[in-house]
Amino acid sequence: MPRLEEIHANLLDRLQEAREQGWVGEVAAIEASLAAAEQKLATMRDLADRHTTVHLGMPDFRTSAGRSTTGPGGD
């Protein structure tokens, strides 16, 4: 995502330059690329918001295997 954000920022700079220079065809092409980058960023942000890491903890194998830390006879 950071690389795509860099690309998006670069497209904005290129769009401004193309408008200043009057490059109509270039403006249209950059606007199309900018729209695609914005859509991709929105999708990536949406996926990042939905997929969070859940810490499940460390399993205790002693209890699940029927073992205990006490010796024979409960000591």
GROMACS .gro file of N, CA, C and O in nm:
model
  300
    1MET      N    1   0.081  -0.119   0.000
    1MET     CA    2   0.000   0.000   0.000
    1MET      C    3   0.087   0.127   0.000
    1MET      O    4   0.050   0.222  -0.070
    2PRO      N    5   0.198   0.129   0.073
    2PRO     CA    6   0.280   0.251   0.070
    2PRO      C    7   0.329   0.287  -0.070
    2PRO      O    8   0.332   0.404  -0.108
    3ARG      N    9   0.366   0.186  -0.148
    3ARG     CA   10   0.412   0.212  -0.285
    3ARG      C   11   0.300   0.270  -0.370
    3ARG      O   12   0.321   0.363  -0.448
    4LEU      N   13   0.180   0.218  -0.356
    4LEU     CA   14   0.067   0.270  -0.432
    4LEU      C   15   0.034   0.414  -0.390
    4LEU      O   16  -0.005   0.496  -0.474
    5GLU      N   17   0.053   0.445  -0.264
    5GLU     CA   18   0.031   0.583  -0.218
    5GLU      C   19   0.135   0.677  -0.280
    5GLU      O   20   0.102   0.791  -0.315
    6GLU      N   21   0.258   0.629  -0.296
    6GLU     CA   22   0.361   0.709  -0.364
    6GLU      C   23   0.323   0.733  -0.510
    6GLU      O   24   0.338   0.843  -0.563
    7ILE      N   25   0.276   0.629  -0.575
    7ILE     CA   26   0.233   0.640  -0.715
    7ILE      C   27   0.119   0.739  -0.727
    7ILE      O   28   0.117   0.824  -0.818
    8HIS      N   29   0.024   0.733  -0.635
    8HIS     CA   30  -0.090   0.825  -0.636
    8HIS      C   31  -0.043   0.969  -0.623
    8HIS      O   32  -0.087   1.057  -0.698
    9ALA      N   33   0.050   0.994  -0.531
    9ALA     CA   34   0.103   1.130  -0.512
    9ALA      C   35   0.175   1.177  -0.638
    9ALA      O   36   0.161   1.293  -0.680
   10ASN      N   37   0.250   1.087  -0.701
   10ASN     CA   38   0.320   1.122  -0.824
   10ASN      C   39   0.222   1.154  -0.936
   10ASN      O   40   0.244   1.247  -1.014
   11LEU      N   41   0.115   1.078  -0.944
   11LEU     CA   42   0.013   1.105  -1.046
   11LEU      C   43  -0.050   1.242  -1.025
   11LEU      O   44  -0.078   1.313  -1.122
   12LEU      N   45  -0.072   1.281  -0.900
   12LEU     CA   46  -0.128   1.413  -0.873
   12LEU      C   47  -0.033   1.523  -0.921
   12LEU      O   48  -0.077   1.622  -0.981
   13ASP      N   49   0.096   1.504  -0.897
   13ASP     CA   50   0.195   1.602  -0.944
   13ASP      C   51   0.198   1.608  -1.097
   13ASP      O   52   0.203   1.716  -1.156
   14ARG      N   53   0.196   1.492  -1.160
   14ARG     CA   54   0.196   1.486  -1.307
   14ARG      C   55   0.070   1.548  -1.366
   14ARG      O   56   0.076   1.615  -1.470
   15LEU      N   57  -0.043   1.528  -1.298
   15LEU     CA   58  -0.169   1.586  -1.345
   15LEU      C   59  -0.163   1.738  -1.341
   15LEU      O   60  -0.204   1.806  -1.436
   16GLN      N   61  -0.109   1.791  -1.233
   16GLN     CA   62  -0.096   1.937  -1.222
   16GLN      C   63  -0.007   1.992  -1.333
   16GLN      O   64  -0.040   2.092  -1.398
   17GLU      N   65   0.106   1.925  -1.358
   17GLU     CA   66   0.197   1.969  -1.463
   17GLU      C   67   0.130   1.962  -1.600
   17GLU      O   68   0.142   2.055  -1.682
   18ALA      N   69   0.058   1.853  -1.626
   18ALA     CA   70  -0.008   1.838  -1.756
   18ALA      C   71  -0.113   1.947  -1.777
   18ALA      O   72  -0.127   1.999  -1.888
   19ARG      N   73  -0.184   1.981  -1.671
   19ARG     CA   74  -0.284   2.089  -1.684
   19ARG      C   75  -0.217   2.223  -1.710
   19ARG      O   76  -0.265   2.303  -1.790
   20GLU      N   77  -0.107   2.248  -1.639
   20GLU     CA   78  -0.034   2.375  -1.658
   20GLU      C   79   0.022   2.386  -1.799
   20GLU      O   80   0.025   2.495  -1.856
   21GLN      N   81   0.065   2.275  -1.857
   21GLN     CA   82   0.122   2.275  -1.990
   21GLN      C   83   0.017   2.265  -2.101
   21GLN      O   84   0.050   2.281  -2.218
   22GLY      N   85  -0.108   2.238  -2.062
   22GLY     CA   86  -0.214   2.228  -2.161
   22GLY      C   87  -0.212   2.098  -2.239
   22GLY      O   88  -0.260   2.093  -2.353
   23TRP      N   89  -0.160   1.992  -2.180
   23TRP     CA   90  -0.152   1.863  -2.247
   23TRP      C   91  -0.282   1.787  -2.223
   23TRP      O   92  -0.294   1.703  -2.134
   24VAL      N   93  -0.381   1.813  -2.306
   24VAL     CA   94  -0.516   1.760  -2.287
   24VAL      C   95  -0.518   1.607  -2.287
   24VAL      O   96  -0.581   1.544  -2.201
   25GLY      N   97  -0.451   1.546  -2.382
   25GLY     CA   98  -0.448   1.400  -2.389
   25GLY      C   99  -0.380   1.339  -2.268
   25GLY      O  100  -0.424   1.236  -2.215
   26GLU      N  101  -0.273   1.402  -2.224
   26GLU     CA  102  -0.201   1.354  -2.106
   26GLU      C  103  -0.287   1.368  -1.981
   26GLU      O  104  -0.287   1.281  -1.894
   27VAL      N  105  -0.362   1.478  -1.972
   27VAL     CA  106  -0.452   1.499  -1.858
   27VAL      C  107  -0.553   1.385  -1.849
   27VAL      O  108  -0.576   1.328  -1.742
   28ALA      N  109  -0.612   1.351  -1.962
   28ALA     CA  110  -0.712   1.244  -1.964
   28ALA      C  111  -0.651   1.110  -1.923
   28ALA      O  112  -0.711   1.035  -1.845
   29ALA      N  113  -0.532   1.080  -1.972
   29ALA     CA  114  -0.466   0.954  -1.938
   29ALA      C  115  -0.431   0.948  -1.790
   29ALA      O  116  -0.450   0.845  -1.724
   30ILE      N  117  -0.380   1.058  -1.737
   30ILE     CA  118  -0.342   1.062  -1.595
   30ILE      C  119  -0.467   1.053  -1.508
   30ILE      O  120  -0.465   0.985  -1.404
   31GLU      N  121  -0.574   1.117  -1.548
   31GLU     CA  122  -0.698   1.109  -1.470
   31GLU      C  123  -0.750   0.965  -1.464
   31GLU      O  124  -0.798   0.920  -1.360
   32ALA      N  125  -0.737   0.892  -1.574
   32ALA     CA  126  -0.779   0.752  -1.575
   32ALA      C  127  -0.691   0.669  -1.481
   32ALA      O  128  -0.740   0.587  -1.403
   33SER      N  129  -0.560   0.692  -1.487
   33SER     CA  130  -0.468   0.620  -1.398
   33SER      C  131  -0.492   0.657  -1.252
   33SER      O  132  -0.487   0.571  -1.164
   34LEU      N  133  -0.521   0.783  -1.229
   34LEU     CA  134  -0.547   0.831  -1.093
   34LEU      C  135  -0.673   0.767  -1.037
   34LEU      O  136  -0.676   0.723  -0.921
   35ALA      N  137  -0.776   0.756  -1.118
   35ALA     CA  138  -0.901   0.694  -1.074
   35ALA      C  139  -0.878   0.546  -1.040
   35ALA      O  140  -0.928   0.496  -0.939
   36ALA      N  141  -0.799   0.478  -1.121
   36ALA     CA  142  -0.769   0.337  -1.094
   36ALA      C  143  -0.688   0.322  -0.966
   36ALA      O  144  -0.714   0.232  -0.885
   37ALA      N  145  -0.591   0.411  -0.944
   37ALA     CA  146  -0.510   0.405  -0.823
   37ALA      C  147  -0.595   0.432  -0.699
   37ALA      O  148  -0.579   0.366  -0.596
   38GLU      N  149  -0.686   0.530  -0.710
   38GLU     CA  150  -0.773   0.561  -0.597
   38GLU      C  151  -0.865   0.444  -0.565
   38GLU      O  152  -0.889   0.412  -0.448
   39GLN      N  153  -0.916   0.377  -0.668
   39GLN     CA  154  -1.002   0.262  -0.647
   39GLN      C  155  -0.926   0.148  -0.581
   39GLN      O  156  -0.974   0.084  -0.488
   40LYS      N  157  -0.804   0.125  -0.627
   40LYS     CA  158  -0.721   0.019  -0.570
   40LYS      C  159  -0.687   0.050  -0.424
   40LYS      O  160  -0.692  -0.038  -0.338
   41LEU      N  161  -0.653   0.175  -0.395
   41LEU     CA  162  -0.624   0.214  -0.256
   41LEU      C  163  -0.746   0.195  -0.167
   41LEU      O  164  -0.733   0.147  -0.054
   42ALA      N  165  -0.862   0.232  -0.216
   42ALA     CA  166  -0.984   0.215  -0.137
   42ALA      C  167  -1.009   0.068  -0.107
   42ALA      O  168  -1.045   0.031   0.005
   43THR      N  169  -0.987  -0.017  -0.207
   43THR     CA  170  -1.005  -0.161  -0.188
   43THR      C  171  -0.905  -0.214  -0.086
   43THR      O  172  -0.940  -0.292   0.002
   44MET      N  173  -0.780  -0.170  -0.096
   44MET     CA  174  -0.677  -0.215  -0.003
   44MET      C  175  -0.708  -0.170   0.140
   44MET      O  176  -0.690  -0.246   0.235
   45ARG      N  177  -0.754  -0.047   0.155
   45ARG     CA  178  -0.789   0.002   0.289
   45ARG      C  179  -0.908  -0.075   0.347
   45ARG      O  180  -0.911  -0.106   0.466
   46ASP      N  181  -1.005  -0.105   0.262
   46ASP     CA  182  -1.121  -0.180   0.306
   46ASP      C  183  -1.080  -0.320   0.352
   46ASP      O  184  -1.124  -0.367   0.457
   47LEU      N  185  -0.995  -0.385   0.275
   47LEU     CA  186  -0.947  -0.517   0.313
   47LEU      C  187  -0.865  -0.512   0.442
   47LEU      O  188  -0.876  -0.600   0.527
   48ALA      N  189  -0.784  -0.409   0.457
   48ALA     CA  190  -0.703  -0.396   0.578
   48ALA      C  191  -0.792  -0.375   0.700
   48ALA      O  192  -0.762  -0.425   0.809
   49ASP      N  193  -0.901  -0.302   0.683
   49ASP     CA  194  -0.993  -0.278   0.795
   49ASP      C  195  -1.067  -0.406   0.836
   49ASP      O  196  -1.096  -0.427   0.953
   50ARG      N  197  -1.098  -0.490   0.738
   50ARG     CA  198  -1.173  -0.613   0.767
   50ARG      C  199  -1.085  -0.726   0.819
   50ARG      O  200  -1.132  -0.811   0.892
   51HIS      N  201  -0.960  -0.728   0.780
   51HIS     CA  202  -0.871  -0.838   0.818
   51HIS      C  203  -0.776  -0.791   0.928
   51HIS      O  204  -0.671  -0.735   0.901
   52THR      N  205  -0.818  -0.814   1.049
   52THR     CA  206  -0.733  -0.779   1.161
   52THR      C  207  -0.676  -0.907   1.223
   52THR      O  208  -0.734  -1.015   1.211
   53THR      N  209  -0.566  -0.894   1.288
   53THR     CA  210  -0.504  -1.009   1.353
   53THR      C  211  -0.566  -1.030   1.489
   53THR      O  212  -0.584  -0.935   1.565
   54VAL      N  213  -0.599  -1.151   1.518
   54VAL     CA  214  -0.656  -1.187   1.647
   54VAL      C  215  -0.554  -1.271   1.722
   54VAL      O  216  -0.510  -1.374   1.674
   55HIS      N  217  -0.516  -1.225   1.841
   55HIS     CA  218  -0.421  -1.299   1.923
   55HIS      C  219  -0.497  -1.407   1.999
   55HIS      O  220  -0.584  -1.377   2.081
   56LEU      N  221  -0.468  -1.531   1.970
   56LEU     CA  222  -0.539  -1.643   2.032
   56LEU      C  223  -0.470  -1.694   2.158
   56LEU      O  224  -0.523  -1.780   2.226
   57GLY      N  225  -0.354  -1.644   2.188
   57GLY     CA  226  -0.282  -1.689   2.306
   57GLY      C  227  -0.203  -1.815   2.277
   57GLY      O  228  -0.209  -1.873   2.169
   58MET      N  229  -0.131  -1.858   2.376
   58MET     CA  230  -0.049  -1.978   2.363
   58MET      C  231  -0.122  -2.094   2.428
   58MET      O  232  -0.164  -2.084   2.544
   59PRO      N  233  -0.142  -2.204   2.357
   59PRO     CA  234  -0.213  -2.317   2.417
   59PRO      C  235  -0.130  -2.381   2.528
   59PRO      O  236  -0.007  -2.380   2.525
   60ASP      N  237  -0.198  -2.434   2.627
   60ASP     CA  238  -0.133  -2.505   2.736
   60ASP      C  239  -0.150  -2.654   2.711
   60ASP      O  240  -0.256  -2.711   2.735
   61PHE      N  241  -0.046  -2.716   2.660
   61PHE     CA  242  -0.054  -2.856   2.621
   61PHE      C  243  -0.061  -2.950   2.742
   61PHE      O  244  -0.106  -3.062   2.731
   62ARG      N  245  -0.019  -2.903   2.857
   62ARG     CA  246  -0.021  -2.991   2.975
   62ARG      C  247  -0.164  -3.031   3.009
   62ARG      O  248  -0.192  -3.146   3.036
   63THR      N  249  -0.256  -2.935   3.005
   63THR     CA  250  -0.394  -2.968   3.041
   63THR      C  251  -0.465  -3.040   2.927
   63THR      O  252  -0.546  -3.127   2.951
   64SER      N  253  -0.433  -3.007   2.804
   64SER     CA  254  -0.502  -3.071   2.693
   64SER      C  255  -0.452  -3.214   2.671
   64SER      O  256  -0.522  -3.296   2.614
   65ALA      N  257  -0.332  -3.246   2.719
   65ALA     CA  258  -0.279  -3.381   2.704
   65ALA      C  259  -0.306  -3.466   2.828
   65ALA      O  260  -0.259  -3.578   2.838
   66GLY      N  261  -0.378  -3.412   2.925
   66GLY     CA  262  -0.409  -3.486   3.045
   66GLY      C  263  -0.295  -3.492   3.145
   66GLY      O  264  -0.294  -3.575   3.234
   67ARG      N  265  -0.199  -3.404   3.131
   67ARG     CA  266  -0.085  -3.402   3.221
   67ARG      C  267  -0.099  -3.285   3.319
   67ARG      O  268  -0.162  -3.186   3.291
   68SER      N  269  -0.036  -3.298   3.430
   68SER     CA  270  -0.034  -3.188   3.527
   68SER      C  271   0.108  -3.167   3.573
   68SER      O  272   0.198  -3.248   3.548
   69THR      N  273   0.132  -3.056   3.640
   69THR     CA  274   0.266  -3.024   3.685
   69THR      C  275   0.294  -3.081   3.824
   69THR      O  276   0.405  -3.070   3.873
   70THR      N  277   0.195  -3.139   3.889
   70THR     CA  278   0.217  -3.198   4.020
   70THR      C  279   0.265  -3.341   4.003
   70THR      O  280   0.236  -3.407   3.904
   71GLY      N  281   0.335  -3.389   4.104
   71GLY     CA  282   0.388  -3.524   4.098
   71GLY      C  283   0.282  -3.626   4.133
   71GLY      O  284   0.165  -3.594   4.158
   72PRO      N  285   0.319  -3.753   4.137
   72PRO     CA  286   0.225  -3.860   4.172
   72PRO      C  287   0.168  -3.836   4.312
   72PRO      O  288   0.237  -3.791   4.401
   73GLY      N  289   0.044  -3.860   4.328
   73GLY     CA  290  -0.021  -3.841   4.457
   73GLY      C  291  -0.057  -3.698   4.485
   73GLY      O  292  -0.096  -3.662   4.596
   74GLY      N  293  -0.042  -3.607   4.385
   74GLY     CA  294  -0.086  -3.469   4.401
   74GLY      C  295   0.014  -3.377   4.468
   74GLY      O  296  -0.019  -3.270   4.511
   75ASP      N  297   0.141  -3.417   4.485
   75ASP     CA  298   0.237  -3.327   4.547
   75ASP      C  299   0.316  -3.249   4.451
   75ASP      O  300   0.323  -3.210   4.360
   0.00000   0.00000   0.00000
